[in-house]
Short mmCIF file of C-alpha atoms in Angstrom, two decimals:
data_model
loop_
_atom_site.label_atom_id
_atom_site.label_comp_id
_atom_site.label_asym_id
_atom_site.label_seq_id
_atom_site.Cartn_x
_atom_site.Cartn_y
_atom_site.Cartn_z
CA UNK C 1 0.00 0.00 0.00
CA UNK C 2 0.99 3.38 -0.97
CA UNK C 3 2.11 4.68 2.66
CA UNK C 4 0.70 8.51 1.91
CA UNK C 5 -2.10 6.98 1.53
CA UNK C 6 -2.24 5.18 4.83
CA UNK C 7 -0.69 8.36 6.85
CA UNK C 8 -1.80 11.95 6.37
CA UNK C 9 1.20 13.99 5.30
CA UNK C 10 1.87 17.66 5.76
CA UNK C 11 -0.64 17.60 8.81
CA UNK C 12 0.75 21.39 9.15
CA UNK C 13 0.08 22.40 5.90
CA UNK C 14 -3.78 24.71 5.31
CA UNK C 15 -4.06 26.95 2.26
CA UNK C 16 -7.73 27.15 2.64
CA UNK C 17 -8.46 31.03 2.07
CA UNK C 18 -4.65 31.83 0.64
CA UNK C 19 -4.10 33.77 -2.68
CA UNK C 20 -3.06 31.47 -5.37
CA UNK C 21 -0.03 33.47 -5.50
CA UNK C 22 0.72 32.80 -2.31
CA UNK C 23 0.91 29.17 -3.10
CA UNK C 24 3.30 30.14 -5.86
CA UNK C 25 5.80 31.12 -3.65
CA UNK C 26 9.36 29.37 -4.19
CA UNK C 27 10.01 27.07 -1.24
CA UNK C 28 12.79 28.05 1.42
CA UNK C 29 16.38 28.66 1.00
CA UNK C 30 18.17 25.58 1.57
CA UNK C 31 21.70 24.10 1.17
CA UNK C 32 24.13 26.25 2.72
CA UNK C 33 27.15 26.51 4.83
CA UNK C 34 27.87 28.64 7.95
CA UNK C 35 31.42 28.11 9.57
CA UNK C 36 31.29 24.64 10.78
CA UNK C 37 27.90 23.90 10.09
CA UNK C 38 26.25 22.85 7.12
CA UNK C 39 22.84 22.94 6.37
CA UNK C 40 21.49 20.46 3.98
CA UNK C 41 18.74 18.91 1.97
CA UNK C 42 16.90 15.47 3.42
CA UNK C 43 17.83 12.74 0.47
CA UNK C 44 14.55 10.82 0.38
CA UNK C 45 16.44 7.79 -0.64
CA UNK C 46 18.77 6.47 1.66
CA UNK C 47 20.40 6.23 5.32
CA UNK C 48 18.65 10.13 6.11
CA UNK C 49 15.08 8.70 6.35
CA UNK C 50 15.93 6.15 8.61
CA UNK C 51 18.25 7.95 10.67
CA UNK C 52 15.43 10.96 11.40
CA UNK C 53 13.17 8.39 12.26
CA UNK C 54 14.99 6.88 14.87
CA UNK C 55 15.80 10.24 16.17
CA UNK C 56 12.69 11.57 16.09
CA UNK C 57 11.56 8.58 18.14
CA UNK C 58 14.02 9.56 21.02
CA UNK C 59 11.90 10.72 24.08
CA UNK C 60 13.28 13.85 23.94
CA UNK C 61 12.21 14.60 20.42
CA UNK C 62 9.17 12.76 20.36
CA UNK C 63 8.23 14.85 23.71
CA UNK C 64 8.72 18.10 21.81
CA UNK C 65 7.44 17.34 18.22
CA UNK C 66 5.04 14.18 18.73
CA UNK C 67 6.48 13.25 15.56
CA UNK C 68 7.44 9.86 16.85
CA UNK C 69 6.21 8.12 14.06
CA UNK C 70 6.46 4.44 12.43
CA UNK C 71 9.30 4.87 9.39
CA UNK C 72 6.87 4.52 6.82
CA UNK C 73 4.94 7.66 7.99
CA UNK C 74 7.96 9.42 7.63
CA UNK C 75 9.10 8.57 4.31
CA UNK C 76 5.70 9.65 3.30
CA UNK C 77 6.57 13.33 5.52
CA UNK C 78 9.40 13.50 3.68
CA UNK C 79 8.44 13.01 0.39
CA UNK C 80 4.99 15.09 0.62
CA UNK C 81 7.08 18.09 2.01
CA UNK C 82 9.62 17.76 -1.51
CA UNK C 83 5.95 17.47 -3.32
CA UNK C 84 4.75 21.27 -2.97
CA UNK C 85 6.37 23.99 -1.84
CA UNK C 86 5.61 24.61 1.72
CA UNK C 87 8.38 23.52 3.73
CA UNK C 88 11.85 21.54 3.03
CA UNK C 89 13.49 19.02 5.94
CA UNK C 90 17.00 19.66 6.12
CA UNK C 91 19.77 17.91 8.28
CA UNK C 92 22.50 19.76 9.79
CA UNK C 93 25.73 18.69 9.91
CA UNK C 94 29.12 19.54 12.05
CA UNK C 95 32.20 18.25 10.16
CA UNK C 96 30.35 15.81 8.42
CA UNK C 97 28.55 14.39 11.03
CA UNK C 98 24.95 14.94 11.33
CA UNK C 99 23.24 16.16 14.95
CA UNK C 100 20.08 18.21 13.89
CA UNK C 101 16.79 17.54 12.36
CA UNK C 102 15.25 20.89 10.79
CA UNK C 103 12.19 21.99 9.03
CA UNK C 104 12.28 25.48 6.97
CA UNK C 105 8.55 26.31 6.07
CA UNK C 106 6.27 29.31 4.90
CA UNK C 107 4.29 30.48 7.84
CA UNK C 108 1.68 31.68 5.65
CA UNK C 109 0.72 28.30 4.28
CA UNK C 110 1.11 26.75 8.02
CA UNK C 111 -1.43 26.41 10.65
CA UNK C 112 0.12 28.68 12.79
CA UNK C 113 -0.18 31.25 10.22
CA UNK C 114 -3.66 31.88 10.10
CA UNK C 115 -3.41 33.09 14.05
CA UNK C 116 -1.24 36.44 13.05
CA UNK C 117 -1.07 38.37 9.79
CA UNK C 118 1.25 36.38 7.99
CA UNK C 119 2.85 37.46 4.78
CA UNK C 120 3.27 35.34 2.40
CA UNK C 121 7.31 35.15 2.17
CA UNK C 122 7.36 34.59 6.22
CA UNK C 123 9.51 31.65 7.14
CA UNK C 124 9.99 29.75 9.93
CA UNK C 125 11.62 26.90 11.62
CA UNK C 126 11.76 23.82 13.80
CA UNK C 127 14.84 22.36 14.99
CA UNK C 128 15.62 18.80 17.00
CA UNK C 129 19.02 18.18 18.08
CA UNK C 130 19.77 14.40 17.61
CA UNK C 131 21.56 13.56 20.98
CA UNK C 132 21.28 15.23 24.08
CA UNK C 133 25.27 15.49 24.68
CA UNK C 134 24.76 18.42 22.06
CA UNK C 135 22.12 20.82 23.95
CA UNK C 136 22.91 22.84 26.32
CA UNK C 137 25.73 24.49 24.90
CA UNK C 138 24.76 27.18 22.75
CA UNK C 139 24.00 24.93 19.65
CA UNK C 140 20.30 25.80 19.47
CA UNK C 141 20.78 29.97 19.95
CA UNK C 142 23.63 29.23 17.44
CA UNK C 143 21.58 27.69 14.87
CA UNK C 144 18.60 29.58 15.20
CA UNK C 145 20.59 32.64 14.18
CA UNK C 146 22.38 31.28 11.35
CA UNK C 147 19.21 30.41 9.85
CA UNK C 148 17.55 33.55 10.51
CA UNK C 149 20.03 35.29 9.06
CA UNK C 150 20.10 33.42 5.77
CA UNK C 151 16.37 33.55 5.29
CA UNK C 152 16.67 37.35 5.00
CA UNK C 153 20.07 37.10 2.92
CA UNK C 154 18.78 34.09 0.96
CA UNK C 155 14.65 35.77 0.15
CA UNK C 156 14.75 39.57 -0.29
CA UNK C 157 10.68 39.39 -0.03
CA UNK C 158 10.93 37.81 3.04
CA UNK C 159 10.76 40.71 5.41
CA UNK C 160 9.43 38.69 9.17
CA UNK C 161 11.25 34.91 10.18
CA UNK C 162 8.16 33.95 12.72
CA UNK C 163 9.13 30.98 15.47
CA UNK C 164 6.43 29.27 17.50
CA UNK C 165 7.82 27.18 20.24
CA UNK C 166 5.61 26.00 22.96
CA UNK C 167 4.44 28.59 25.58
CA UNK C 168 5.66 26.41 28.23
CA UNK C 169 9.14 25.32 26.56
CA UNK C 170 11.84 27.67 28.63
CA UNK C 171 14.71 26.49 26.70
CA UNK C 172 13.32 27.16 23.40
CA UNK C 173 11.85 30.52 24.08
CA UNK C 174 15.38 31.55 25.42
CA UNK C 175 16.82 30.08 22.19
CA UNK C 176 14.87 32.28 20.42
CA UNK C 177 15.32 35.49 22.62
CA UNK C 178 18.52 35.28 22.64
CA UNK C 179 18.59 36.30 18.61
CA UNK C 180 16.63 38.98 19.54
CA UNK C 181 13.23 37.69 18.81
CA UNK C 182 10.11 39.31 19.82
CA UNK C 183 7.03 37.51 21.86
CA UNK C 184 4.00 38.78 19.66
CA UNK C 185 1.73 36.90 22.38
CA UNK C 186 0.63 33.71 23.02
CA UNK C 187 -1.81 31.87 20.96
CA UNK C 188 -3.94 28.40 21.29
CA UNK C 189 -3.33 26.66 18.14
CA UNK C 190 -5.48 22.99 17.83
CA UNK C 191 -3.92 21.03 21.45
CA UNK C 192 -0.79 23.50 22.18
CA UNK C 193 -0.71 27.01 23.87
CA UNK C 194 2.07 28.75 22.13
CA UNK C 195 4.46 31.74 22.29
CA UNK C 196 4.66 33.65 18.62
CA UNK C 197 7.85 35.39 18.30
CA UNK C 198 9.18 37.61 15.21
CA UNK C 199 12.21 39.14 13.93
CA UNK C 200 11.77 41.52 11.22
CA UNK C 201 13.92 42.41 9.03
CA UNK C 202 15.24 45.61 9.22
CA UNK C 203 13.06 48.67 8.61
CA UNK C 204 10.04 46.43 8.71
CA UNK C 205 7.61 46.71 11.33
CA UNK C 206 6.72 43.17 13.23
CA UNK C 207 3.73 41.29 11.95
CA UNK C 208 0.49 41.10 14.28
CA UNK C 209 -1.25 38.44 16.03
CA UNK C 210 -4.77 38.35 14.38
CA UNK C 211 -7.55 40.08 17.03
#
């Protein structure tokens, strides 16, 4: 049996009401390098879909994304997100060796989106660090930064990078404030109470949460 049709994929993913245009937006920037760290594209065929699945099934990361999924569900997440334009999974690597697990996606096209005034170039992010011998340290902050700063280098329309970590995660709301992220309130989106923060780029003014 085909397995996207025995999972639902992108459960993230709502264009109900969205321009068409905004559906014809090129997907995220993806596939670069920042000192040490290189941030690359999931290959669908091979070790990476395997490996993120046994990651993501670490109570750590399944805590934190409920992704904890059977592999086949995953291969199907993988390739749906390659199938439109919405969002890309990425791995990052340190020398070669990879520790992360990333999304990149347009916050206009993503649940979340439809709770503030999104634009349709916003981007955003989730991020799961493999082991946790690696947290703690900076890594997160670190990352979170880099990306940021590509999105606006990388998209010249995108002009807001929106993150949406759960109200009641500490560690990733300081991740986030520590690049200088703005909390635009807190928000009940389906089971989860959480935090919207924004960075705009600059001269921009900060997006809104919807009244």
């Amino acid at each position: 049996m085909n397995p996207t049709e025995t999972y639902p994929v992108l459960p993230r993913y709502v264009t109900e009401g969205l321009p068409a245009s905004w559906l014809e937006v090129p997907a995220p920037p993806a596939d670069f390098v920042r000192g040490d760290l290189r941030y690359r594209l999931v290959r669908a065929d091979g070790p990476d879909v395997p490996m993120i699945w046994e990651w993501m099934n670490r109570p750590h990361t399944a805590k934190g994304w409920e992704y904890d999924w059977p592999l086949e569900r995953w291969q199907a997440h993988i390739d749906a997100q390659f199938a439109a334009e919405y969002s890309r999974p990425i791995i990052v690597e340190s020398a070669g060796r990879p520790m992360a697990y990333m999304e990149f996606y347009r916050m206009a096209q993503d649940v979340v989106g439809h709770h503030y005034r999104a634009a349709a170039h916003d981007l955003s992010m989730h991020l799961a660090i493999a082991d946790l011998a690696d947290t703690g340290r900076g890594l997160g902050s670190r990352i979170i930064g880099e990306v940021t700063d590509e999105f606006f280098l990388r998209d010249p329309l995108c002009n807001a990078v929106v993150y949406e970590p759960d109200a009641v995660n500490a560690a990733s709301r300081r991740m986030i404030e520590n690049n200088d992220a703005t909390c635009l309130g807190e928000v009940q989106v389906r089971h989860r109470k959480i935090a919207l923060y924004a960075k705009a780029r600059e001269g921009h003014p900060l997006p809104r949460i919807e009244p």
